[in-house]
PDB file of C-alpha atoms in Angstrom:
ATOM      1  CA  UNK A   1     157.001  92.357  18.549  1.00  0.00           C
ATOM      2  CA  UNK A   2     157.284  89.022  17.214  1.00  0.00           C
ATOM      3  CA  UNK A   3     154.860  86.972  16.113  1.00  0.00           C
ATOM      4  CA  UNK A   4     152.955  83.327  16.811  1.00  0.00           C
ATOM      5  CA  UNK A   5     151.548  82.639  13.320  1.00  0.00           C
ATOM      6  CA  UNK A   6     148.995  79.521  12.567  1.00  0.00           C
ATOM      7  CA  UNK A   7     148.917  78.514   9.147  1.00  0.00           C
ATOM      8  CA  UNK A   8     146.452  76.480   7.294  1.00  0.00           C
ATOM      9  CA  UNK A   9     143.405  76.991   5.276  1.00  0.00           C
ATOM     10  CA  UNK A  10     140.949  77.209   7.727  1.00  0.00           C
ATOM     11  CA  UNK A  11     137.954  75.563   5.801  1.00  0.00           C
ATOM     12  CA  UNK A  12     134.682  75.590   7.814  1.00  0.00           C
ATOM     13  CA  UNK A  13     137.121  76.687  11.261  1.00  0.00           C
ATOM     14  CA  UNK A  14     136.218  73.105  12.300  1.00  0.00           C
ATOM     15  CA  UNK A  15     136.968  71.730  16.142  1.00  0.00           C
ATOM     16  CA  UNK A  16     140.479  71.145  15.126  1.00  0.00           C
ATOM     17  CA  UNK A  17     141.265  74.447  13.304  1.00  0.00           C
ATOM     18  CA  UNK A  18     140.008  76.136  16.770  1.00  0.00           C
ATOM     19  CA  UNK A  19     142.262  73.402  19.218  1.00  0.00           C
ATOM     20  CA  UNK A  20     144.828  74.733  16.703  1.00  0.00           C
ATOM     21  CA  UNK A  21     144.442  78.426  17.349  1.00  0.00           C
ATOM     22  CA  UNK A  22     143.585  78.284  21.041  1.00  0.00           C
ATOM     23  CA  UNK A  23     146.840  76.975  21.422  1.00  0.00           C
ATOM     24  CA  UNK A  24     148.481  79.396  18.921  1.00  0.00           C
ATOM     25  CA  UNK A  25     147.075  82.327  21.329  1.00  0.00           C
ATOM     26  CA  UNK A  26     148.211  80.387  24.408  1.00  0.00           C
ATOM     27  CA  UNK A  27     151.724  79.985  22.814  1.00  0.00           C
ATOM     28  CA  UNK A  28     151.952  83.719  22.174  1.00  0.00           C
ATOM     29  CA  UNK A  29     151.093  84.495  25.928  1.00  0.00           C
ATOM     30  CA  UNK A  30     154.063  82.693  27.426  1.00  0.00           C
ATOM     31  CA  UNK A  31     156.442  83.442  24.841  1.00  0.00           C
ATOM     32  CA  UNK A  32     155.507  87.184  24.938  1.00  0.00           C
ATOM     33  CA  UNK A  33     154.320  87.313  21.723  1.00  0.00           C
ATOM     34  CA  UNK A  34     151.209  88.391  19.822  1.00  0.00           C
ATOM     35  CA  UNK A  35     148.989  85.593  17.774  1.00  0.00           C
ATOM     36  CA  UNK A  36     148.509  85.754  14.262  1.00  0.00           C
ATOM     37  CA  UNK A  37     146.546  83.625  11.959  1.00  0.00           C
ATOM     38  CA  UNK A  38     147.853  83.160   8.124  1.00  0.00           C
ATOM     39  CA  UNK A  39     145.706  82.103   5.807  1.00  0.00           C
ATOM     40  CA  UNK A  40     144.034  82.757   1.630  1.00  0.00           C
ATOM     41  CA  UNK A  41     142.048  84.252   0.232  1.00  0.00           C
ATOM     42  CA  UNK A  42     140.735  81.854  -1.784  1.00  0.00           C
ATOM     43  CA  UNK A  43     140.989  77.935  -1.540  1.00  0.00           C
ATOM     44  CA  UNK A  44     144.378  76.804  -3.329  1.00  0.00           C
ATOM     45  CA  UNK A  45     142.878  74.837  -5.662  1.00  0.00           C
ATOM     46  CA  UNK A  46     140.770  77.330  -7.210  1.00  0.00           C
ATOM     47  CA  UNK A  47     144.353  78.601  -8.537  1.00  0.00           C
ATOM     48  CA  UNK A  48     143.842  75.990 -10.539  1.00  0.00           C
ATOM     49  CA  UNK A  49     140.882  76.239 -11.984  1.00  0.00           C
ATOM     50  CA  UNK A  50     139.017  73.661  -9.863  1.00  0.00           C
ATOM     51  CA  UNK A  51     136.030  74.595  -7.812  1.00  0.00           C
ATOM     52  CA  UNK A  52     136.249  72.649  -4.479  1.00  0.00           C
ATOM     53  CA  UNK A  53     133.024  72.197  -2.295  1.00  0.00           C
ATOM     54  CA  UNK A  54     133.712  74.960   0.486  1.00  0.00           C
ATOM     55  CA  UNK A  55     132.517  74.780   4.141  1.00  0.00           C
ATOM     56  CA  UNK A  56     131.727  77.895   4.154  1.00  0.00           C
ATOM     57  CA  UNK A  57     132.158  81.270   2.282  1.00  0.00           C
ATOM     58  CA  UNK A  58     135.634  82.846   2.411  1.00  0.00           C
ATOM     59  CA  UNK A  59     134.191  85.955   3.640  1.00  0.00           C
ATOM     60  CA  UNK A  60     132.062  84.288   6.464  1.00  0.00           C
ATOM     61  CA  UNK A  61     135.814  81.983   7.230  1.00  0.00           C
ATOM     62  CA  UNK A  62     137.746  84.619   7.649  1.00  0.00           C
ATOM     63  CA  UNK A  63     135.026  86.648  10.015  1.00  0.00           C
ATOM     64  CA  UNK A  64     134.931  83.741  12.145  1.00  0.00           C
ATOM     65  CA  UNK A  65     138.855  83.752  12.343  1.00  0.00           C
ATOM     66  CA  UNK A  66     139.123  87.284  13.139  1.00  0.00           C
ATOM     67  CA  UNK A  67     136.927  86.957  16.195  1.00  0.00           C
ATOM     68  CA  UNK A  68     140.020  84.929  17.559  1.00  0.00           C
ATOM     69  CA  UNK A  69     142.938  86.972  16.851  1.00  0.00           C
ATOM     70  CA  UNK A  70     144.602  89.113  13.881  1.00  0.00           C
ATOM     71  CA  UNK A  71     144.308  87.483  10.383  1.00  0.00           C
ATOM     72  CA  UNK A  72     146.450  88.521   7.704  1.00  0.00           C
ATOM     73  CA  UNK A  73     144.544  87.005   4.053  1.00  0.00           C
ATOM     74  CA  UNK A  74     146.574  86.702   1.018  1.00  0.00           C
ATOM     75  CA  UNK A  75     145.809  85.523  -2.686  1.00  0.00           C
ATOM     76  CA  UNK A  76     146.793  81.983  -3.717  1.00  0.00           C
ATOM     77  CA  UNK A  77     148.190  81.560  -7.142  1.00  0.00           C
ATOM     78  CA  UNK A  78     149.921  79.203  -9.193  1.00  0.00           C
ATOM     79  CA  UNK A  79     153.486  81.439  -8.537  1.00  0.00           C
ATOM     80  CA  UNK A  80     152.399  81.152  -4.811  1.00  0.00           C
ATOM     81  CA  UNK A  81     152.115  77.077  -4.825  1.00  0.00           C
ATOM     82  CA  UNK A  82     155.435  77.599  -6.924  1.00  0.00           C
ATOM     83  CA  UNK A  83     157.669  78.935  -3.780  1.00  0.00           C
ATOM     84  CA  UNK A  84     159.947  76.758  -2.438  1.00  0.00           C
ATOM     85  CA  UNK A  85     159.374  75.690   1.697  1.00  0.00           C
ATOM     86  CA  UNK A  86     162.550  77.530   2.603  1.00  0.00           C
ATOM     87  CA  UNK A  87     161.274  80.737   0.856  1.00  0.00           C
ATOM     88  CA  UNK A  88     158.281  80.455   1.891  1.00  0.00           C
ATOM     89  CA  UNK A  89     159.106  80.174   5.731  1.00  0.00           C
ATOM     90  CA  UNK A  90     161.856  83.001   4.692  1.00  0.00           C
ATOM     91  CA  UNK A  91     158.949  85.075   3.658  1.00  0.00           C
ATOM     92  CA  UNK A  92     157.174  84.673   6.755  1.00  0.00           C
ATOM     93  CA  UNK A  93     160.125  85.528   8.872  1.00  0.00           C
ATOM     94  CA  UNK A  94     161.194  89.056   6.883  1.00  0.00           C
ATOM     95  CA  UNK A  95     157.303  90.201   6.458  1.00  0.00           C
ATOM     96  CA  UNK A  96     155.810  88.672   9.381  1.00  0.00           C
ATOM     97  CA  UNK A  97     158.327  88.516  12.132  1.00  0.00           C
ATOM     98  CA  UNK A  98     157.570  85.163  12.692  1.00  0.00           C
ATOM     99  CA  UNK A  99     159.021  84.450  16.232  1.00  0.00           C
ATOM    100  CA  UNK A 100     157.011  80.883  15.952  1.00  0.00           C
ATOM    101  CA  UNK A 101     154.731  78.938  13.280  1.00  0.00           C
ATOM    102  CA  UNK A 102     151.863  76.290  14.570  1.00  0.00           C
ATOM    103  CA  UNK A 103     150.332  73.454  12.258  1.00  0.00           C
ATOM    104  CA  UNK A 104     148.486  71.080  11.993  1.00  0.00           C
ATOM    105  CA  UNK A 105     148.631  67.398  11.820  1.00  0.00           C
ATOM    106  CA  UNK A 106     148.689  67.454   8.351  1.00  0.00           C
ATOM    107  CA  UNK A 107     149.627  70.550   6.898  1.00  0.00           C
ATOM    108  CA  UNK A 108     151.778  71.329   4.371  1.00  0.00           C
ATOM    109  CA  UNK A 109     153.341  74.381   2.164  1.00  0.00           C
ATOM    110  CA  UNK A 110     155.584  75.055  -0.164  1.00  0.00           C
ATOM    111  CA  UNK A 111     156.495  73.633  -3.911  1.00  0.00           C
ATOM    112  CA  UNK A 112     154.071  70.384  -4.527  1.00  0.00           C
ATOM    113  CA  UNK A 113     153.392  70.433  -0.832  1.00  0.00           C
ATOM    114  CA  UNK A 114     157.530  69.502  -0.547  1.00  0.00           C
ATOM    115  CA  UNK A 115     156.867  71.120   3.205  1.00  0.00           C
ATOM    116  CA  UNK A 116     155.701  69.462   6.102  1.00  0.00           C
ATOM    117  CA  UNK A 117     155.738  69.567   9.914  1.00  0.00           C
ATOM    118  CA  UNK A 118     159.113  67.593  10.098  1.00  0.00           C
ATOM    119  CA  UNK A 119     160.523  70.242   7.341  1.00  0.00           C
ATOM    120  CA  UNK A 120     159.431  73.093   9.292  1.00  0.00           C
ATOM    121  CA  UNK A 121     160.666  72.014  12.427  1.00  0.00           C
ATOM    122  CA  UNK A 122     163.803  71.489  11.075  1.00  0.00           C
ATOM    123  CA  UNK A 123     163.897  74.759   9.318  1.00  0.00           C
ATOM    124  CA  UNK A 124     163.361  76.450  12.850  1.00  0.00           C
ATOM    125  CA  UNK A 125     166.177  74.727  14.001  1.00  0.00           C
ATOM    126  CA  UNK A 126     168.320  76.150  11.104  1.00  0.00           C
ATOM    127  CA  UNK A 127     166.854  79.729  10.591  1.00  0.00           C
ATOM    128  CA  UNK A 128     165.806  80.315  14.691  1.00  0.00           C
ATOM    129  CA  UNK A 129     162.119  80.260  15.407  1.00  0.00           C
ATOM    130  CA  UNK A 130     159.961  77.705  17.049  1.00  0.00           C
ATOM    131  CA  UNK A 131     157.541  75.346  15.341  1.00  0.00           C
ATOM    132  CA  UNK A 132     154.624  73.348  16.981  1.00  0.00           C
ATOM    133  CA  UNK A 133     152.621  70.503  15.740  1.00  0.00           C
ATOM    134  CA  UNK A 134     149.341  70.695  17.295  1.00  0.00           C
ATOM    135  CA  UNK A 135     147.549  67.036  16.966  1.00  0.00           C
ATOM    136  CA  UNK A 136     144.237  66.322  15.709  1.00  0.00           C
ATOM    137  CA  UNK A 137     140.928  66.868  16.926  1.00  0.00           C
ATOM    138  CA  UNK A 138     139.064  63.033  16.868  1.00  0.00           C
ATOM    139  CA  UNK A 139     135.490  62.553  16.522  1.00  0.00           C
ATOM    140  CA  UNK A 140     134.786  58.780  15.845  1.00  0.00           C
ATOM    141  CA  UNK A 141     138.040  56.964  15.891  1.00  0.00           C
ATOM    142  CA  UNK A 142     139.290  59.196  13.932  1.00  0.00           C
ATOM    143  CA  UNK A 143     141.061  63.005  12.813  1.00  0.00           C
ATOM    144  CA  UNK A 144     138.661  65.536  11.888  1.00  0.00           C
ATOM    145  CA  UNK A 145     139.580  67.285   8.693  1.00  0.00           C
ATOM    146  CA  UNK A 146     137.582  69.773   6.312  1.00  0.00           C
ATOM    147  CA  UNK A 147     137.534  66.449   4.159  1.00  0.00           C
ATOM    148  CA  UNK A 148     135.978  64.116   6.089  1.00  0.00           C
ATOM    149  CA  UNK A 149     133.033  67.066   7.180  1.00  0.00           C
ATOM    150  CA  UNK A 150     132.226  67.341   3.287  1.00  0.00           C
ATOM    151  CA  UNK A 151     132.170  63.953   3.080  1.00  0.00           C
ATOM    152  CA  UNK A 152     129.595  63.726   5.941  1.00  0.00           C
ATOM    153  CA  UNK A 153     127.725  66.407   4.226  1.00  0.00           C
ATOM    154  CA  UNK A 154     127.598  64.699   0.590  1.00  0.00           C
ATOM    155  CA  UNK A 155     126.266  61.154   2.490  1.00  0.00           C
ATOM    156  CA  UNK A 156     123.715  63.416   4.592  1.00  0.00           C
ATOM    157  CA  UNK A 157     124.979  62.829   8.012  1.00  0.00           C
ATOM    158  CA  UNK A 158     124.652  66.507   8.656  1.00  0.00           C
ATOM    159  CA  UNK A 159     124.420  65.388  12.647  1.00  0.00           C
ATOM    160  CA  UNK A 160     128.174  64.278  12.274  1.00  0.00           C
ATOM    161  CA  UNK A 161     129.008  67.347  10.311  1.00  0.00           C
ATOM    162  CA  UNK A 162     127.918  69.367  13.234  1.00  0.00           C
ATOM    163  CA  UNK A 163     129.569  67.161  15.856  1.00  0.00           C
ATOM    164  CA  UNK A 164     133.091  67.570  14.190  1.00  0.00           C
ATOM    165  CA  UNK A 165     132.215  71.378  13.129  1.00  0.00           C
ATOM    166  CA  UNK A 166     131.197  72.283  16.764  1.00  0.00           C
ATOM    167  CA  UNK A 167     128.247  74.045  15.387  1.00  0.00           C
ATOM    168  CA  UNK A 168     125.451  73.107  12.890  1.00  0.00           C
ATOM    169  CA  UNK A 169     126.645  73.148   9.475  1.00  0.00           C
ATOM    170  CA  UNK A 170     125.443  76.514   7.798  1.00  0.00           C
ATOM    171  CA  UNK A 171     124.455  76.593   4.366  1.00  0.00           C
ATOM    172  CA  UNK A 172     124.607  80.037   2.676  1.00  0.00           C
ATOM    173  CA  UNK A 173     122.374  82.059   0.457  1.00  0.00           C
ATOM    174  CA  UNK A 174     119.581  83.190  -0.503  1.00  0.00           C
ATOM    175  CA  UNK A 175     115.449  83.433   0.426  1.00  0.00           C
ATOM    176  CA  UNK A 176     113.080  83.741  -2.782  1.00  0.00           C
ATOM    177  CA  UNK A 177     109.753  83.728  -3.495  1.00  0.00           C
ATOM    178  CA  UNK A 178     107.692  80.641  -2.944  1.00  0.00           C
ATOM    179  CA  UNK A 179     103.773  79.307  -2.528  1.00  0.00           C
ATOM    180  CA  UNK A 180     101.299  79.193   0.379  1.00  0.00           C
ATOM    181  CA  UNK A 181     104.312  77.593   3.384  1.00  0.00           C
ATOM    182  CA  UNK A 182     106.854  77.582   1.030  1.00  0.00           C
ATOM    183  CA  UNK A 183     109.792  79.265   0.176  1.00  0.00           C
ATOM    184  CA  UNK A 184     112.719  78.591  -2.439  1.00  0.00           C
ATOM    185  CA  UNK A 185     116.607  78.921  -0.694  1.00  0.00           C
ATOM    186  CA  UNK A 186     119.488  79.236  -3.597  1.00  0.00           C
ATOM    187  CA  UNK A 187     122.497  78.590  -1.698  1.00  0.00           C
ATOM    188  CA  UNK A 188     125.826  79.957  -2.370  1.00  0.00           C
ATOM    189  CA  UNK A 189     127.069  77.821  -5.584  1.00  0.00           C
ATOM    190  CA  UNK A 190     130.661  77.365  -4.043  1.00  0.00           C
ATOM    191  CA  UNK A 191     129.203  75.575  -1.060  1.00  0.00           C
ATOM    192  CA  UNK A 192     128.612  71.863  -0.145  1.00  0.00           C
ATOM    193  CA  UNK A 193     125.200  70.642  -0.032  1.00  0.00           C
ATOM    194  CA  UNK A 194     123.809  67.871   1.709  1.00  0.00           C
ATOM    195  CA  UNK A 195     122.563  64.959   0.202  1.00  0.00           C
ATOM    196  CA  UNK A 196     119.557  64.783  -1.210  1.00  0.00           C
ATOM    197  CA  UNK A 197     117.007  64.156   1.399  1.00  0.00           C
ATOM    198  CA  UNK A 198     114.553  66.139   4.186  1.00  0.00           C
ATOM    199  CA  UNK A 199     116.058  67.706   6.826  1.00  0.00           C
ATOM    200  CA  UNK A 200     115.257  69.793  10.201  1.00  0.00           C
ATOM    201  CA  UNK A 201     116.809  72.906  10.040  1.00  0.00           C
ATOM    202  CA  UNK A 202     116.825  76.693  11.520  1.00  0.00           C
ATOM    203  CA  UNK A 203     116.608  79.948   9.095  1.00  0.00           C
ATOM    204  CA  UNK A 204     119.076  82.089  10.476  1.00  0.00           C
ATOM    205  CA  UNK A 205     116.976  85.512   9.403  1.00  0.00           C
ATOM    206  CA  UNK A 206     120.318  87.275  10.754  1.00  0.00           C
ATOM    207  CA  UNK A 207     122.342  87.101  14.473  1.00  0.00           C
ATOM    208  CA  UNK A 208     119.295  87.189  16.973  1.00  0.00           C
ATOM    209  CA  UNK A 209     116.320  85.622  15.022  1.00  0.00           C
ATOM    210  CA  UNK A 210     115.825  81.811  13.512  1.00  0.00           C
ATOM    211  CA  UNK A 211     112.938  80.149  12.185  1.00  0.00           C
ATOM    212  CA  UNK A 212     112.580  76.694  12.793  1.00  0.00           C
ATOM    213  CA  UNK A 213     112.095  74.875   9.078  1.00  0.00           C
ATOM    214  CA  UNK A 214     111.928  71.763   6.730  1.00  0.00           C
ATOM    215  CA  UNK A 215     114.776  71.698   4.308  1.00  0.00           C
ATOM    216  CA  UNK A 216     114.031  69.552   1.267  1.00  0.00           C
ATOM    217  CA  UNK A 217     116.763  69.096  -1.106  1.00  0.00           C
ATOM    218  CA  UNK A 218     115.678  67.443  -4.505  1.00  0.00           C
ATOM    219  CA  UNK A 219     118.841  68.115  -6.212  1.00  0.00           C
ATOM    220  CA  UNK A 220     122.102  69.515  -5.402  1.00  0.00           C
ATOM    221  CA  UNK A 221     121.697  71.557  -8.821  1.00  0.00           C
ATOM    222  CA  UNK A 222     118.188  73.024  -8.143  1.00  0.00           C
ATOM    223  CA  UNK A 223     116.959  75.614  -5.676  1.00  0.00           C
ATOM    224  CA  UNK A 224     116.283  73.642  -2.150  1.00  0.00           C
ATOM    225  CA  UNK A 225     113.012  74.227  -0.507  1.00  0.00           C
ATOM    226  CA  UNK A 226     112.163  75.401   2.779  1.00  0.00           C
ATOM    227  CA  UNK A 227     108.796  74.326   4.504  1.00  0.00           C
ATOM    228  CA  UNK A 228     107.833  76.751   7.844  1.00  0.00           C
ATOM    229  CA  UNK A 229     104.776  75.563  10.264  1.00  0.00           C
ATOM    230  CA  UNK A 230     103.433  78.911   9.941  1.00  0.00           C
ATOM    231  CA  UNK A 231     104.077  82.765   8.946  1.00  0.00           C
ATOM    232  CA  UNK A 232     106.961  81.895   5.980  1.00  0.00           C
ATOM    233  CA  UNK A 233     109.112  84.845   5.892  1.00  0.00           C
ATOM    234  CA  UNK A 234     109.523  87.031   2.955  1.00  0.00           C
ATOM    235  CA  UNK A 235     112.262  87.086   0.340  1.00  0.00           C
ATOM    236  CA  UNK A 236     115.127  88.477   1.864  1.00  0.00           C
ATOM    237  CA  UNK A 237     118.989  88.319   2.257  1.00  0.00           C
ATOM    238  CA  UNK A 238     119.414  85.316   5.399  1.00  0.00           C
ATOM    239  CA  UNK A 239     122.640  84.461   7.118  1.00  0.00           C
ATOM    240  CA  UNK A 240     121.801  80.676   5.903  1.00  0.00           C
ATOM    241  CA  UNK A 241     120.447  77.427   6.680  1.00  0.00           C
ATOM    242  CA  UNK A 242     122.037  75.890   9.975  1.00  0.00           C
ATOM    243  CA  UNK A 243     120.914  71.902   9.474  1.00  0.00           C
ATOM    244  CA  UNK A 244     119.452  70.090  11.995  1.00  0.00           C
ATOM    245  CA  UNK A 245     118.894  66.232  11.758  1.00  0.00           C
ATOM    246  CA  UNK A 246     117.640  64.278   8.836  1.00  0.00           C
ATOM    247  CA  UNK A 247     114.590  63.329   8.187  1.00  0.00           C
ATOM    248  CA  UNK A 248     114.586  60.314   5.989  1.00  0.00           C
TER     249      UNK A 248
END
């Protein structure tokens, strides 16, 4: 059976990353075909050598993706960002069965990111498969993109992060040892951390329990420090730090 595939990224599986596979899904229902989302393994630019403030881990991305449908994950590398568009929607086709691709406003593939929406709709024209552009998701006035939620993030306006996330924005890692109410959070060093500030916040001890918590962030380079009312938990491995609202 052929194949609906969405392709992107998927950073932080925003609002408009989930309009984008809802529809992908829906797509592959009337067209008799089974969704599939195709993303990396890794964030492109870490093929080259840059470290790029993530939304979220890749293993905790592509988690969330698979609760929607089948992902397929592959490596990018600089000989992968070196494949022409035409080969790379050839590739999709042969390995993938491809029966229909769905991006976003502003996606792009191939060579130099030579490939956009027009390209691949014109490419399904020439080589027989369907191609949707799915528009953006708008919070403000304006398209939500993984770029504009780390931006939020870095100017601490975690409450708009979470509005264009659809969720409170998680921050992963770890619980150490503290003092007296205390306790010292080392977050996962790919991840983007809020502006320096206080913060409301949850401790997500794992899928059913939270503690309600002060986040104080001192510097996005040091160990950020969590402040519970009562009964701070021990040292332990968390799901993260979902922010709240700021404080200051």
């Amino acid at each position: 059976m052929d194949n609906v595939i969405a392709l992107g990224t998927f950073d932080g599986v925003h609002r408009g990353h989930r309009r984008l596979i809802h529809m992908t899904c829906s797509i592959a229902r009337e067209q008799g075909m089974q969704p599939l989302i195709y993303t990396f393994s890794n964030h492109p630019l870490e093929a080259f050598h840059k470290t790029p403030g993530l939304l979220m881990s890749h293993q905790a991305r592509i988690a969330m993706l698979g609760g929607f449908c089948p992902v397929v994950t592959v490596p990018f590398s600089r000989e992968y960002a070196a494949m022409e568009p035409a080969d790379f929607v050839r590739m999709l086709l042969e390995t993938y069965h491809m029966g229909a691709a769905v991006g976003g406003f502003n996606y792009t593939f191939g060579n130099h990111g030579a490939g956009n929406m027009t390209m691949l709709r014109q490419l399904g024209q020439q080589m027989g498969f369907g191609a949707y552009e799915i528009p953006p998701e708008v919070y403000g006035n304006a398209p939500i993109s993984s770029t504009r939620i780390r931006q939020s993030l870095e100017n601490g306006q975690v409450a708009d992060a979470a509005a264009m996330l659809g969720r409170h924005y998680r921050l992963e890692g770890d619980l150490q040892d503290g003092y007296g109410g205390m306790r010292l959070f080392y977050p996962a060093p790919t991840l983007v951390i809020p502006r320096p500030g206080t913060y409301t916040a949850w401790l997500a001890l794992d899928s059913s329990q939270a503690r309600p918590c002060i986040v104080e962030i001192m510097d996005v380079k040091q160990p950020v420090r969590l402040y519970f009312p009562q009964d701070a938990p021990s040292p332990q491995t968390v799901l993260g730090v979902d922010f709240n609202l700021p404080l200051d």
